[in-house]
Tab-separated table of C-alpha atoms in Angstrom:
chain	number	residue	atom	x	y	z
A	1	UNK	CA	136.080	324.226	-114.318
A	2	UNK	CA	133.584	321.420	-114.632
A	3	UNK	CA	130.943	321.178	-112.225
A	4	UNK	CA	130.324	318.525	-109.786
A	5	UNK	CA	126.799	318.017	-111.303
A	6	UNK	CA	128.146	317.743	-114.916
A	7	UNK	CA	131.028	315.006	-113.943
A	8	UNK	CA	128.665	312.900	-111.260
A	9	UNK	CA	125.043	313.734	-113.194
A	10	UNK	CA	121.854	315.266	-110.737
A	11	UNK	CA	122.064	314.605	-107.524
A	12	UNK	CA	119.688	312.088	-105.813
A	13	UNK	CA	117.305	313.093	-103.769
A	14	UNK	CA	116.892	310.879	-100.119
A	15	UNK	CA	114.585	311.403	-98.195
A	16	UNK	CA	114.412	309.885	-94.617
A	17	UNK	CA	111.263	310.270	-92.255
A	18	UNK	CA	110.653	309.427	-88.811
A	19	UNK	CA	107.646	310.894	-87.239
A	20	UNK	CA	106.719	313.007	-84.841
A	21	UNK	CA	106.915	310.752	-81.874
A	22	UNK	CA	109.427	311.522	-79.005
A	23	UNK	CA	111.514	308.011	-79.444
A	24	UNK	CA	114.902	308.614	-80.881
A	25	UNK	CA	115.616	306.373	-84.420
A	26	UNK	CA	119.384	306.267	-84.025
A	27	UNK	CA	119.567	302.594	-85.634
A	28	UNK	CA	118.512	303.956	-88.859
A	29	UNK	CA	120.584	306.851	-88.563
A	30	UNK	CA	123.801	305.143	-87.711
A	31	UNK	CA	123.166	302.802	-90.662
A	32	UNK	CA	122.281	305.855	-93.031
A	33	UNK	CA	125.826	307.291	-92.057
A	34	UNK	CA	127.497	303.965	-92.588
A	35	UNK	CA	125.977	303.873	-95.896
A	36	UNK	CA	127.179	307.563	-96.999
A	37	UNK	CA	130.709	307.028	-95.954
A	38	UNK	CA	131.135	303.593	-97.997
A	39	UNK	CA	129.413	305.106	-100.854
A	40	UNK	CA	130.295	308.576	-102.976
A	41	UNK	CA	127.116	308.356	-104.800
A	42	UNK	CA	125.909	312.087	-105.482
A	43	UNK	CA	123.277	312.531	-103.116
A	44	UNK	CA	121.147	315.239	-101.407
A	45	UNK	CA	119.884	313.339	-98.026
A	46	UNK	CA	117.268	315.510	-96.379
A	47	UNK	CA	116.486	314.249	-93.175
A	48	UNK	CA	113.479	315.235	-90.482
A	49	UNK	CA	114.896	313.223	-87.532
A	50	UNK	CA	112.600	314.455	-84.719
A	51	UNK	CA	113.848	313.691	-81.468
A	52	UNK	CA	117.016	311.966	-82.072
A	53	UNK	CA	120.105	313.407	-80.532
A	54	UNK	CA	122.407	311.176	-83.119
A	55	UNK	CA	126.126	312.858	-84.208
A	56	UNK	CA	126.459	312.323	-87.263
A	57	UNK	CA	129.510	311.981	-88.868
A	58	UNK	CA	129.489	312.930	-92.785
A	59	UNK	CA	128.568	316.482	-92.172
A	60	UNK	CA	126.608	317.187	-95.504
A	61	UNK	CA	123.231	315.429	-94.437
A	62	UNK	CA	120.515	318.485	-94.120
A	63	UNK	CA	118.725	317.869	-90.893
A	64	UNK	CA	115.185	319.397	-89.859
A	65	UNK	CA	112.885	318.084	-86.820
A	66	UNK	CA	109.987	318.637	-87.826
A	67	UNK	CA	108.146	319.574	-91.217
A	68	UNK	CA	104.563	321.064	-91.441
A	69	UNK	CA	103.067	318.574	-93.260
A	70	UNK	CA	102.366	320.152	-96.752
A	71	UNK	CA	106.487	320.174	-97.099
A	72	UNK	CA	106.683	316.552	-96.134
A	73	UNK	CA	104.018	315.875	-98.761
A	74	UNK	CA	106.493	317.966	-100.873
A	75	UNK	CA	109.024	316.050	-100.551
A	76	UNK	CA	107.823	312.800	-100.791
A	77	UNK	CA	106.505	313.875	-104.025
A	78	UNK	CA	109.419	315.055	-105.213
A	79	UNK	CA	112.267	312.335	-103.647
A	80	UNK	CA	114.327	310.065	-106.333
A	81	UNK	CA	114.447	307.543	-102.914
A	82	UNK	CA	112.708	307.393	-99.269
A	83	UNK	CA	113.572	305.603	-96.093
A	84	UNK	CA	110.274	305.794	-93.356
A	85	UNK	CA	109.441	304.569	-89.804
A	86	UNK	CA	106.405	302.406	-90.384
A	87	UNK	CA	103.827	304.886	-88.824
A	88	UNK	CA	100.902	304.412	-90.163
A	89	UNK	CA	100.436	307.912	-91.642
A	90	UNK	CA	104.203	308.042	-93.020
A	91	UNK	CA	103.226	304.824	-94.290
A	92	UNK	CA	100.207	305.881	-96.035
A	93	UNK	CA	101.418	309.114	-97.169
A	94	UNK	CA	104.552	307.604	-99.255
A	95	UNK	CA	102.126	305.000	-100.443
A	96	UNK	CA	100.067	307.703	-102.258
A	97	UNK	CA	102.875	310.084	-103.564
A	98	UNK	CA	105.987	308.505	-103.947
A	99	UNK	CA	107.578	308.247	-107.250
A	100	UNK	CA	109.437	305.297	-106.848
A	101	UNK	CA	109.243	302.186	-103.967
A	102	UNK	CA	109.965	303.525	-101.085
A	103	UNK	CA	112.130	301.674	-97.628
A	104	UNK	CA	109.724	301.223	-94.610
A	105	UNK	CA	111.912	300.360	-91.191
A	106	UNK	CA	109.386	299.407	-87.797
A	107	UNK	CA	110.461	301.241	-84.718
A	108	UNK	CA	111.526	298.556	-82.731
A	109	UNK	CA	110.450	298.575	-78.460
A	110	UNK	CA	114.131	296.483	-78.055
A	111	UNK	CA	115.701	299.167	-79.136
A	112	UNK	CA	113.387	302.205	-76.985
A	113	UNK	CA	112.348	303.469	-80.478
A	114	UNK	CA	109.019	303.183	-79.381
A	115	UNK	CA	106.403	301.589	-76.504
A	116	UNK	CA	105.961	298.057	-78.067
A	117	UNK	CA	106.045	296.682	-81.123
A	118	UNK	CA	103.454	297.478	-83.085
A	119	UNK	CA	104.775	299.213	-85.555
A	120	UNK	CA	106.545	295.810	-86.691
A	121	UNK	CA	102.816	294.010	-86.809
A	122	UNK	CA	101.550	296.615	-88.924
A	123	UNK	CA	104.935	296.498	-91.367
A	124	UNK	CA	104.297	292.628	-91.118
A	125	UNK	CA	100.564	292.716	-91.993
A	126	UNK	CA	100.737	294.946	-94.977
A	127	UNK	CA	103.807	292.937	-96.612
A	128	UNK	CA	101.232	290.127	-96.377
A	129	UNK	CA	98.695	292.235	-98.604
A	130	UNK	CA	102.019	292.695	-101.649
A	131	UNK	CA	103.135	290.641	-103.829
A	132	UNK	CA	106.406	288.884	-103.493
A	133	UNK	CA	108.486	291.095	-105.993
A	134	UNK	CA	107.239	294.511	-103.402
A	135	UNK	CA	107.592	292.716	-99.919
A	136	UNK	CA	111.264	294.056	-99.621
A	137	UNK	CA	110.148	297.706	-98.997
A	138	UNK	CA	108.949	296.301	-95.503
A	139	UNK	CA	111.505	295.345	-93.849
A	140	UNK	CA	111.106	293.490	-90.332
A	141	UNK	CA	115.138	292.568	-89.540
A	142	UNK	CA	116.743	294.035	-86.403
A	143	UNK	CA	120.116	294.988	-88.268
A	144	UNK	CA	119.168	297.136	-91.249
A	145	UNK	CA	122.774	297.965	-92.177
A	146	UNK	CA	122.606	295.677	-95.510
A	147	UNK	CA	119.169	296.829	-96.329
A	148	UNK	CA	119.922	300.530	-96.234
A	149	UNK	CA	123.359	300.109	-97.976
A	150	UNK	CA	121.301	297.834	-101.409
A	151	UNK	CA	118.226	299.824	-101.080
A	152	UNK	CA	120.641	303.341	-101.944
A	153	UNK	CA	122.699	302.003	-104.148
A	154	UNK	CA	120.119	299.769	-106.536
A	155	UNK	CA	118.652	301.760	-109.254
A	156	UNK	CA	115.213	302.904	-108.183
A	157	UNK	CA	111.698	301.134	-108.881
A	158	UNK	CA	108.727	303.072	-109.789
A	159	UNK	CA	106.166	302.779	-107.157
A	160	UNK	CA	103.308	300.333	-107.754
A	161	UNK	CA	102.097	300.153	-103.932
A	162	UNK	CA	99.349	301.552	-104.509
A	163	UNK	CA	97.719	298.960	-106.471
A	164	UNK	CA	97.543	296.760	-103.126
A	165	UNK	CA	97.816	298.706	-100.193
A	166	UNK	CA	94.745	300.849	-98.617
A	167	UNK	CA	92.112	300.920	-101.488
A	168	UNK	CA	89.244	300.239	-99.018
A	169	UNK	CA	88.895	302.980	-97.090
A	170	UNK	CA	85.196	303.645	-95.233
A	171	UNK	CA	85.629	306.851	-94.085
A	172	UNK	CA	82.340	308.598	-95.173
A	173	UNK	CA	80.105	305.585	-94.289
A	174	UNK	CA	81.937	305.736	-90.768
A	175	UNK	CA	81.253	309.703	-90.622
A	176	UNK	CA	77.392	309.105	-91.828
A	177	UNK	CA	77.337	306.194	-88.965
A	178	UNK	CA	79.156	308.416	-86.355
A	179	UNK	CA	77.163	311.400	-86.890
A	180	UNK	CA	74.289	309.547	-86.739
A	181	UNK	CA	74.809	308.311	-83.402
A	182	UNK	CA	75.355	311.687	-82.387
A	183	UNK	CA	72.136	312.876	-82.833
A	184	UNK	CA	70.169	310.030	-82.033
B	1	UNK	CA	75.543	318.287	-79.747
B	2	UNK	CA	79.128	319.468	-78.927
B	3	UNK	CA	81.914	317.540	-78.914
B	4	UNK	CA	85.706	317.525	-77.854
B	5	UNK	CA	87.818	315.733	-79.933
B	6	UNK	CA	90.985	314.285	-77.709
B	7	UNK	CA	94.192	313.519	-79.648
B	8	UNK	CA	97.778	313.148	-79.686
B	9	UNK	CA	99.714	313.929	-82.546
B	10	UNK	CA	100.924	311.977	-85.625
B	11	UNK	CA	99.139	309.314	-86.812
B	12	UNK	CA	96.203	309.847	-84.098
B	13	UNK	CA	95.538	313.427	-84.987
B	14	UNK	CA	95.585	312.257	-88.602
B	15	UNK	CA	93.137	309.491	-88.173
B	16	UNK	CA	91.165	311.352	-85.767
B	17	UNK	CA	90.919	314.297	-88.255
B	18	UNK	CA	89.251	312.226	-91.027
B	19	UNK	CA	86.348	312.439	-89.328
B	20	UNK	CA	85.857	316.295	-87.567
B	21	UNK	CA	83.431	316.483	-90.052
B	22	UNK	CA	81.039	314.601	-88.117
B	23	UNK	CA	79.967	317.913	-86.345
B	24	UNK	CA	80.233	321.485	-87.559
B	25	UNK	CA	83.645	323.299	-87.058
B	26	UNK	CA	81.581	325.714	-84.027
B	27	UNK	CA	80.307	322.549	-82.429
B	28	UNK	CA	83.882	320.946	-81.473
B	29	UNK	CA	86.768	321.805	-79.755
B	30	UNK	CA	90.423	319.861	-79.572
B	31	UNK	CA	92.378	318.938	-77.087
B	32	UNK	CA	95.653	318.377	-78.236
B	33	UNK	CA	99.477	318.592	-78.057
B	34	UNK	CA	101.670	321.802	-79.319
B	35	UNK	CA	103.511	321.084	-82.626
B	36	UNK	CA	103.513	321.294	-86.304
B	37	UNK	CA	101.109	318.860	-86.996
B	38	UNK	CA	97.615	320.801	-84.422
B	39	UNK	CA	98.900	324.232	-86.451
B	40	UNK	CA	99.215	323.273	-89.704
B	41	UNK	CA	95.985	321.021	-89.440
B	42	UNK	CA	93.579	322.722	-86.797
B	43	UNK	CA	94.609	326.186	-87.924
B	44	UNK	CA	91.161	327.352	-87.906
B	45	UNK	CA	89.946	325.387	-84.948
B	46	UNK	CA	89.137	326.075	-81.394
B	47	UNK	CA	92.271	323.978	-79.382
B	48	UNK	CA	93.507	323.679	-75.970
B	49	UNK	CA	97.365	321.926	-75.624
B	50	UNK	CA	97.737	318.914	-73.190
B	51	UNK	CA	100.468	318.291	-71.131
B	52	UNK	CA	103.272	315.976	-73.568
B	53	UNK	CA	105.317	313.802	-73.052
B	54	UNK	CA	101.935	311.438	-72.370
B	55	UNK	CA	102.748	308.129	-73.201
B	56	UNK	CA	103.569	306.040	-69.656
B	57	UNK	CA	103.587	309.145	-68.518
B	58	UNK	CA	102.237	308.977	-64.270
B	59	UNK	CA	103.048	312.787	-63.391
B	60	UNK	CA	101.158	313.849	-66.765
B	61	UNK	CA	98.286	312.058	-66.832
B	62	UNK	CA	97.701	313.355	-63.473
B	63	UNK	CA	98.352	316.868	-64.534
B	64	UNK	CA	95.951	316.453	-67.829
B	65	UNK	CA	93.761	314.861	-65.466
B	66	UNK	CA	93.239	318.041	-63.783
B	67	UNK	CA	93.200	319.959	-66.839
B	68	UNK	CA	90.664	317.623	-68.118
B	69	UNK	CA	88.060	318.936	-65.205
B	70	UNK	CA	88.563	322.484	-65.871
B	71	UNK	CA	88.581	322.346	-69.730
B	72	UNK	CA	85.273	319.847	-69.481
B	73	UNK	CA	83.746	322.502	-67.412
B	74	UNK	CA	84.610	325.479	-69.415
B	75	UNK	CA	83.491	323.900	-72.886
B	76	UNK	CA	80.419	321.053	-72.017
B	77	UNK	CA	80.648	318.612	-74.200
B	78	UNK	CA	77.814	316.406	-75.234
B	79	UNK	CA	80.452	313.614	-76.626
B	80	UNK	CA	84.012	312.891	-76.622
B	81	UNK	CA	85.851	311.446	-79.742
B	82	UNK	CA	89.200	309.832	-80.140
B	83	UNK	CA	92.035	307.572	-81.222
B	84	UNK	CA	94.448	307.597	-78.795
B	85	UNK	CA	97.028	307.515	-77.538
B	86	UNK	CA	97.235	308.290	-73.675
B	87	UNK	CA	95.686	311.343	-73.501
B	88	UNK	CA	92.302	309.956	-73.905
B	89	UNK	CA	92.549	308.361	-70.607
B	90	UNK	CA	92.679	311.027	-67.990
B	91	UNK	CA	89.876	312.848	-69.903
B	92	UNK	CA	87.731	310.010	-70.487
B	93	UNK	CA	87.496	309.683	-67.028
B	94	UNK	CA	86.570	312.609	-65.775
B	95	UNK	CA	84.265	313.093	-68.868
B	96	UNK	CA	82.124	310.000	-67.644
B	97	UNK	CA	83.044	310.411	-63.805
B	98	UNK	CA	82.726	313.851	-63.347
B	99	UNK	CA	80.407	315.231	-66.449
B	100	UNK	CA	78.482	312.157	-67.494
B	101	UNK	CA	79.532	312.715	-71.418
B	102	UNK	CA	78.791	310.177	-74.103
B	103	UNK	CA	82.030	308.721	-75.223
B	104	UNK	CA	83.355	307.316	-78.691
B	105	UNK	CA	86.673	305.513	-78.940
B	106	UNK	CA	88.208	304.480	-81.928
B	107	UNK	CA	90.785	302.071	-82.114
B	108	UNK	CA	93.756	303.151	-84.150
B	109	UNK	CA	94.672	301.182	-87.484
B	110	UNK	CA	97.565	299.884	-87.055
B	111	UNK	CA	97.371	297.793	-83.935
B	112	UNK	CA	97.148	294.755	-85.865
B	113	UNK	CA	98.567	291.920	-83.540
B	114	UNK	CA	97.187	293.116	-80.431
B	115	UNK	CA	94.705	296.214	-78.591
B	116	UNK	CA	96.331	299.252	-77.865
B	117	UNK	CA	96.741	299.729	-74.167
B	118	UNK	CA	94.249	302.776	-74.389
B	119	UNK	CA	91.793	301.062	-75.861
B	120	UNK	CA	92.074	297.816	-73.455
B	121	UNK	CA	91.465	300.946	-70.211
B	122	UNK	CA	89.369	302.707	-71.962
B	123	UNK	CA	86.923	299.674	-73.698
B	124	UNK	CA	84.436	298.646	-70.727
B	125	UNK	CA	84.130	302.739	-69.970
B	126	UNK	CA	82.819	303.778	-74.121
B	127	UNK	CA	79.776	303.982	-75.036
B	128	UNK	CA	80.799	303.336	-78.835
B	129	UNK	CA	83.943	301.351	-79.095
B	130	UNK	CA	84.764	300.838	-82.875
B	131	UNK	CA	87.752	299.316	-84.284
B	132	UNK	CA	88.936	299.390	-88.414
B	133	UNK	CA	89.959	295.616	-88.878
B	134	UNK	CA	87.383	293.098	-88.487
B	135	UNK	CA	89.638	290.635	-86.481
B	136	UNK	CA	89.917	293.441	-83.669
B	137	UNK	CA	86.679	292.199	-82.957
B	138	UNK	CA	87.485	289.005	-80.965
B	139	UNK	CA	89.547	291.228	-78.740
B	140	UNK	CA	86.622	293.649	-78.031
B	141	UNK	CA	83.331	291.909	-78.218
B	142	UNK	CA	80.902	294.645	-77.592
B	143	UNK	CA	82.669	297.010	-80.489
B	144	UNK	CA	81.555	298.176	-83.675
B	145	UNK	CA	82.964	297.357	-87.094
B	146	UNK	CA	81.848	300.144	-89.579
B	147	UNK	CA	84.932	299.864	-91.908
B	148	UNK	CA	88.674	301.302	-91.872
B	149	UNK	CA	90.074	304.781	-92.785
B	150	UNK	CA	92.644	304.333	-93.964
């Protein structure tokens, strides 16, 4: 007996990440399960879905709520593919240790994933900071069913983001400044 | 100098927590909300847990309201710091109302196309408003650009 590993090669690891707010994310989820019942790709989806009360229906999908955050950083590290909400800190995090370019999808307030749009403003403002060839990991369409469905079946890109994205960060000037004030 | 450090969690308590090093780990306290991220990350700090759900949230802000007096009271503050979201409000207020503490607000990062509703309440009450993207100026005059943190 062969096994499945030998005849369909490693399996890839997804990983999908939604934050720890209390809005559900069923869009993405519904489009993730289209996706895995088009496809038989091999592939290990391991998702931390928070509040979301989706049924899925392909059955193999590992589901967790919430992570501490050294095995999120874990995973990122160690994901063949990811698929994020566009918090910031998601955001920032997959930036730094992702292998290869990861999917960012804004909660969207039309939907109740979240109080108002920001989240599409930010995804918005840092596609303007990429170049043209990266701005597809931001997405900022409503219907993310085609999106999901190219972005798992392309071959994976390594992840350059971090060339353009947050490299200007003030934090121990703004911790001298703050401190400062608070002894003044 | 003592200060409370208000936050939700996520991307607040993140933000928030690049800078608890502005004080001494036995000069602040947290007020937070129960969940992986305030154990993994304030493990070895002194917390308190908010009532949560807070966001648009009437019947908890007044409850955290409440708990706002009595946890101000306990711990005396000098200064408040925070980045949101909703649970800055309630104990803003009482903290300049009721206890007459300094207060520093920072506007969160990624409110790029418009102010967060928590900072637009909280702005004219601050006595240090700062925001991370020069452009949030126009939106709060009176703030302070000293950079981003992210």
């Amino acid at each position: 007996m062969v096994s499945k590993s030998k005849i369909l090669g490693k399996p890839t690891l997804v990983f999908i990440s939604v934050g720890s707010t209390n809005f559900q994310f069923d869009r993405l989820f519904s489009a993730l399960d289209k996706v895995l019942t088009a496809t038989n790709k091999n592939v290990n989806l391991v998702i931390q879905y928070g509040n979301s009360k989706y049924i899925w229906k392909n059955k193999k999908v590992k589901l967790i709520d919430y992570m501490t955050p050294s095995k999120i950083i874990f995973l990122i590290k160690n994901a063949d593919k990811i698929i994020s909400h566009a918090g910031p800190i998601s955001i920032v995090q997959t930036v730094k240790y992702s292998k290869n370019l990861p999917l960012i999808i804004p909660r969207l307030a039309k939907f109740r994933e979240h109080v108002d749009n920001h989240q599409l403003y930010f995804t918005k403002f840092l596609r303007t900071q990429l170049p043209q060839e990266f701005q597809k990991c931001f997405i900022t369409e409503e219907n993310i069913n085609k999106n999901v469905f190219d972005y798992l079946n392309k071959k994976s890109e390594k992840n350059v983001l971090g060339r353009y994205l947050f490299r200007f960060s003030n934090r121990l000037t703004i911790i001298k400044k703050i401190n400062k004030y608070l002894t003044d | 100098m003592r200060v409370g450090i208000i936050t939700s969690k996520g991307g607040h308590l993140y933000q928030i927590l690049q800078l608890r090093d502005v004080c001494k780990r036995n000069n602040r306290f947290w007020v937070t909300f129960k969940g992986n991220d305030a154990e993994y990350f304030l493990k070895k700090e002194k917390k308190y847990c908010a009532f949560y759900p807070e966001s648009r949230n009437i019947i908890n802000a007044i409850r955290n309201f409440f708990l706002a007096i009595r946890l101000l009271k306990i711990e005396k503050p000098t200064h408040l710091i925070s980045c949101g979201a909703a649970i800055a409000v309630p104990f803003y207020l009482v903290g300049k109302f009721f206890f007459r503490i300094k207060l520093i607000y920072l506007e969160p990062y990624d409110f790029i196309a418009y102010p967060s509703l928590t900072g637009k309440i909280l702005y004219n009450f601050v006595d240090l408003f700062l925001v991370q993207h020069k452009h949030q100026l126009k939106w709060y005059p009176k703030a302070k650009f000293w950079g981003s943190l992210l």
